[in-house]
Coordinates of C-alpha atoms in Angstrom, one line a residue:
Chain G
X1 CA -14.7 5.2 18.3
X2 CA -11.5 5.7 16.4
X3 CA -12.1 5.6 12.6
X4 CA -10.2 6.3 9.4
X5 CA -12.2 7.2 6.3
X6 CA -10.9 7.2 2.8
X7 CA -13.9 8.4 0.7
X8 CA -12.5 7.4 -2.7
X9 CA -12.1 3.8 -3.7
X10 CA -10.4 4.7 -7.0
X11 CA -8.7 7.8 -8.2
X12 CA -7.7 7.9 -11.9
X13 CA -5.4 10.7 -13.1
X14 CA -3.2 11.4 -16.1
X15 CA 0.6 11.5 -15.8
X16 CA 1.7 14.9 -14.8
X17 CA -1.6 15.8 -13.1
X18 CA -1.8 16.7 -9.4
X19 CA -3.0 14.1 -7.0
X20 CA -4.8 14.4 -3.7
X21 CA -5.8 11.2 -1.8
X22 CA -8.3 12.1 0.9
X23 CA -8.2 10.8 4.5
X24 CA -10.3 11.9 7.4
X25 CA -10.1 10.5 10.9
X26 CA -12.2 10.4 14.0
X27 CA -10.3 10.6 17.3
X28 CA -10.7 12.9 20.2
X29 CA -7.0 12.9 21.3
X30 CA -3.8 13.7 19.6
X31 CA -3.4 11.2 16.8
X32 CA -0.4 10.0 14.9
X33 CA -1.2 9.5 11.2
X34 CA 0.5 7.6 8.5
X35 CA 0.2 6.7 4.8
X36 CA 1.0 3.2 3.8
X37 CA 1.3 2.1 0.2
X38 CA 1.1 -1.3 -1.6
X39 CA 2.5 -1.5 -5.1
X40 CA 1.4 -4.4 -7.3
X41 CA 2.8 -7.7 -6.1
X42 CA 4.6 -6.0 -3.2
X43 CA 4.2 -5.8 0.5
X44 CA 2.4 -3.1 2.3
X45 CA 5.0 -0.5 3.4
X46 CA 5.2 2.8 5.1
X47 CA 5.2 5.8 2.8
X48 CA 5.2 8.7 5.3
X49 CA 4.2 9.8 8.8
X50 CA 2.9 13.1 9.8
X51 CA 5.4 13.7 12.7
X52 CA 8.3 13.6 10.2
X53 CA 6.9 16.3 8.0
X54 CA 8.8 14.7 5.2
X55 CA 8.3 14.4 1.4
X56 CA 8.7 10.9 0.1
X57 CA 8.7 10.2 -3.6
X58 CA 7.3 13.7 -4.1
X59 CA 4.3 13.0 -1.7
X60 CA 3.5 15.2 1.2
X61 CA 0.7 15.1 3.8
X62 CA -0.3 17.7 6.3
X63 CA -2.3 17.0 9.4
X64 CA -5.2 19.4 9.8
X65 CA -6.6 18.9 13.3
X66 CA -9.4 21.4 12.7
X67 CA -10.7 19.4 9.7
X68 CA -9.5 16.0 11.1
X69 CA -7.8 15.3 7.8
X70 CA -4.5 14.0 6.6
X71 CA -4.7 14.2 2.8
X72 CA -1.9 12.9 0.7
X73 CA -0.7 15.1 -2.2
X74 CA 1.7 15.1 -5.1
X75 CA 1.9 17.9 -7.6
X76 CA 2.8 15.8 -10.6
X77 CA 1.7 12.2 -10.7
X78 CA 4.0 9.5 -12.3
X79 CA 2.9 6.2 -13.7
X80 CA 5.0 4.4 -11.0
X81 CA 2.7 6.0 -8.4
X82 CA -0.1 3.6 -9.4
X83 CA -0.8 1.6 -6.2
X84 CA -3.1 1.1 -3.3
X85 CA -2.8 3.8 -0.6
X86 CA -3.9 3.3 3.0
X87 CA -4.3 6.0 5.6
X88 CA -3.6 4.8 9.1
X89 CA -4.1 6.1 12.6
X90 CA -2.3 5.3 15.8
X91 CA -4.0 6.5 18.9
X92 CA -1.8 5.1 21.6
X93 CA 1.8 6.1 21.9
X94 CA 2.4 3.1 24.1
X95 CA 2.3 1.0 21.0
X96 CA -1.2 0.0 20.2
X97 CA -1.5 -1.1 16.6
X98 CA -2.7 1.0 13.7
X99 CA -6.2 1.4 12.4
X100 CA -6.3 1.5 8.6
X101 CA -8.8 3.0 6.2
X102 CA -10.2 1.0 3.4
X103 CA -7.7 2.3 0.9
X104 CA -7.7 4.2 -2.3
X105 CA -6.5 2.8 -5.6
X106 CA -4.5 5.4 -7.5
X107 CA -4.3 4.8 -11.2
X108 CA -1.9 7.0 -13.2
X109 CA -2.1 6.7 -17.0
X110 CA -0.1 8.2 -19.8
Chain Q
X1 CA 17.3 -11.1 6.7
X2 CA 14.7 -11.0 4.0
X3 CA 12.0 -9.4 6.1
X4 CA 8.9 -10.8 7.6
X5 CA 8.1 -14.2 6.3
X6 CA 4.8 -16.0 6.5
X7 CA 3.9 -19.6 5.9
X8 CA 1.9 -21.0 4.1
X9 CA 1.2 -18.4 1.5
X10 CA -2.0 -20.0 0.5
X11 CA -4.3 -22.4 2.4
X12 CA -7.5 -24.0 1.1
X13 CA -9.5 -25.9 3.7
X14 CA -13.0 -27.2 4.3
X15 CA -15.3 -25.6 6.7
X16 CA -14.8 -27.0 10.2
X17 CA -11.2 -27.8 9.8
X18 CA -8.4 -26.1 11.9
X19 CA -5.7 -24.1 10.3
X20 CA -2.4 -22.7 11.6
X21 CA -0.3 -19.9 10.1
X22 CA 3.2 -19.1 11.0
X23 CA 5.0 -15.7 11.0
X24 CA 8.7 -15.1 11.4
X25 CA 9.4 -11.4 12.1
X26 CA 12.5 -9.4 11.4
X27 CA 15.0 -10.8 13.9
X28 CA 15.7 -7.8 16.0
X29 CA 12.0 -6.7 16.2
X30 CA 10.3 -7.4 19.5
X31 CA 6.8 -6.4 18.5
X32 CA 4.7 -8.7 16.3
X33 CA 1.2 -8.0 14.9
X34 CA -1.5 -10.0 13.2
X35 CA -4.0 -8.3 10.8
X36 CA -6.8 -9.7 8.7
X37 CA -7.7 -8.2 5.3
X38 CA -10.8 -9.0 3.2
X39 CA -11.5 -7.9 -0.3
X40 CA -12.1 -4.1 -0.5
X41 CA -11.1 -3.5 3.1
X42 CA -8.0 -2.2 4.8
X43 CA -6.1 -4.4 7.2
X44 CA -8.0 -5.0 10.4
X45 CA -6.0 -5.4 13.6
X46 CA -6.3 -8.7 15.4
X47 CA -3.7 -8.9 18.0
X48 CA -0.1 -7.9 18.9
X49 CA 2.8 -9.2 21.0
X50 CA 5.7 -7.5 22.7
X51 CA 8.2 -10.3 23.0
X52 CA 6.2 -13.3 24.2
X53 CA 3.5 -11.3 25.9
X54 CA 0.2 -10.8 24.0
X55 CA -0.6 -7.3 25.0
X56 CA -3.8 -6.6 23.0
X57 CA -6.5 -8.5 21.3
X58 CA -9.2 -7.1 19.0
X59 CA -12.9 -8.0 19.6
X60 CA -12.6 -9.4 16.1
X61 CA -10.6 -12.2 17.5
X62 CA -13.2 -14.7 18.5
X63 CA -12.7 -17.7 20.7
X64 CA -11.9 -19.8 17.7
X65 CA -8.8 -17.7 17.1
X66 CA -5.6 -18.1 19.1
X67 CA -2.2 -16.6 18.7
X68 CA 1.0 -17.5 20.4
X69 CA 4.6 -16.3 20.4
X70 CA 6.2 -18.7 22.8
X71 CA 9.8 -17.6 22.7
X72 CA 9.3 -14.1 21.6
X73 CA 10.5 -14.9 18.1
X74 CA 8.1 -16.6 15.6
X75 CA 4.3 -16.5 16.1
X76 CA 1.5 -18.8 15.2
X77 CA -2.2 -17.9 14.5
X78 CA -4.6 -20.8 14.8
X79 CA -8.2 -20.8 13.6
X80 CA -10.3 -23.6 14.9
X81 CA -13.5 -24.9 13.3
X82 CA -13.1 -22.6 10.3
X83 CA -16.1 -20.8 8.8
X84 CA -16.5 -19.4 5.3
X85 CA -16.4 -15.9 6.8
X86 CA -12.8 -16.6 7.9
X87 CA -11.7 -16.5 4.3
X88 CA -9.2 -13.6 4.1
X89 CA -5.6 -12.6 3.8
X90 CA -3.9 -12.9 7.2
X91 CA -1.0 -10.4 7.5
X92 CA 1.8 -10.4 10.0
X93 CA 3.9 -7.4 10.7
X94 CA 6.7 -6.6 13.1
X95 CA 8.3 -3.5 14.5
X96 CA 10.9 -2.3 17.0
X97 CA 9.8 -1.1 20.4
X98 CA 10.0 2.7 20.7
X99 CA 7.0 3.1 18.6
X100 CA 7.3 5.0 15.3
X101 CA 4.3 3.6 13.5
X102 CA 6.5 1.8 11.0
X103 CA 5.3 -1.7 10.7
X104 CA 7.1 -4.1 8.4
X105 CA 4.6 -6.4 6.8
X106 CA 4.9 -9.9 5.4
X107 CA 3.4 -11.0 2.1
X108 CA 0.4 -12.6 3.9
X109 CA -1.2 -16.0 4.1
X110 CA -4.4 -16.3 2.0
X111 CA -7.0 -18.5 3.5
X112 CA -9.9 -19.9 1.5
X113 CA -12.6 -21.9 3.4
X114 CA -14.8 -24.0 1.2

């Protein structure tokens, strides 16, 4: 069965420290992977998608099919990065909805 | 357009009562999704529509749950004979066809079943 695993419930770092939020997936085909973010009192929103290979707000994520991972990274954390981050998998390009992981809370303190 | 809107934002009901949630998607979006989120969990897919057609339903969607999108615009999610285990945040999202994985979420409707 398709599954997304985010092993950390909470990640606490200091401002300026590197951040890596882990995401592993289980899927036998070619997945599409995404990171969604929810800031305090805001809606869940797309942060980035692997097919775009883009950097958003300094975050990047590389799909590693060998390790079935899609970790989210940022070299220097900022306090405004504090939020809940969800990794999500789409396994049907015809439009089947996303499967989300349980999420990781990132807390950045000064 | 202010994005996806959901109503009511909060609903408290007694076990056994029926509840209905409404979702108004972004106007040009033809796909609409319902998710459920409980504490400490990520959003769990319930069902989705393309226009008025309900194309997929999760096995999480028991017979007590029904969703409609009669004119391909707004959608309703009804829960009959609510149980305490139905207490959750019900999220609606919409997207354009031509799938990109970008879902636009509403703020959710929080259900508490006493």
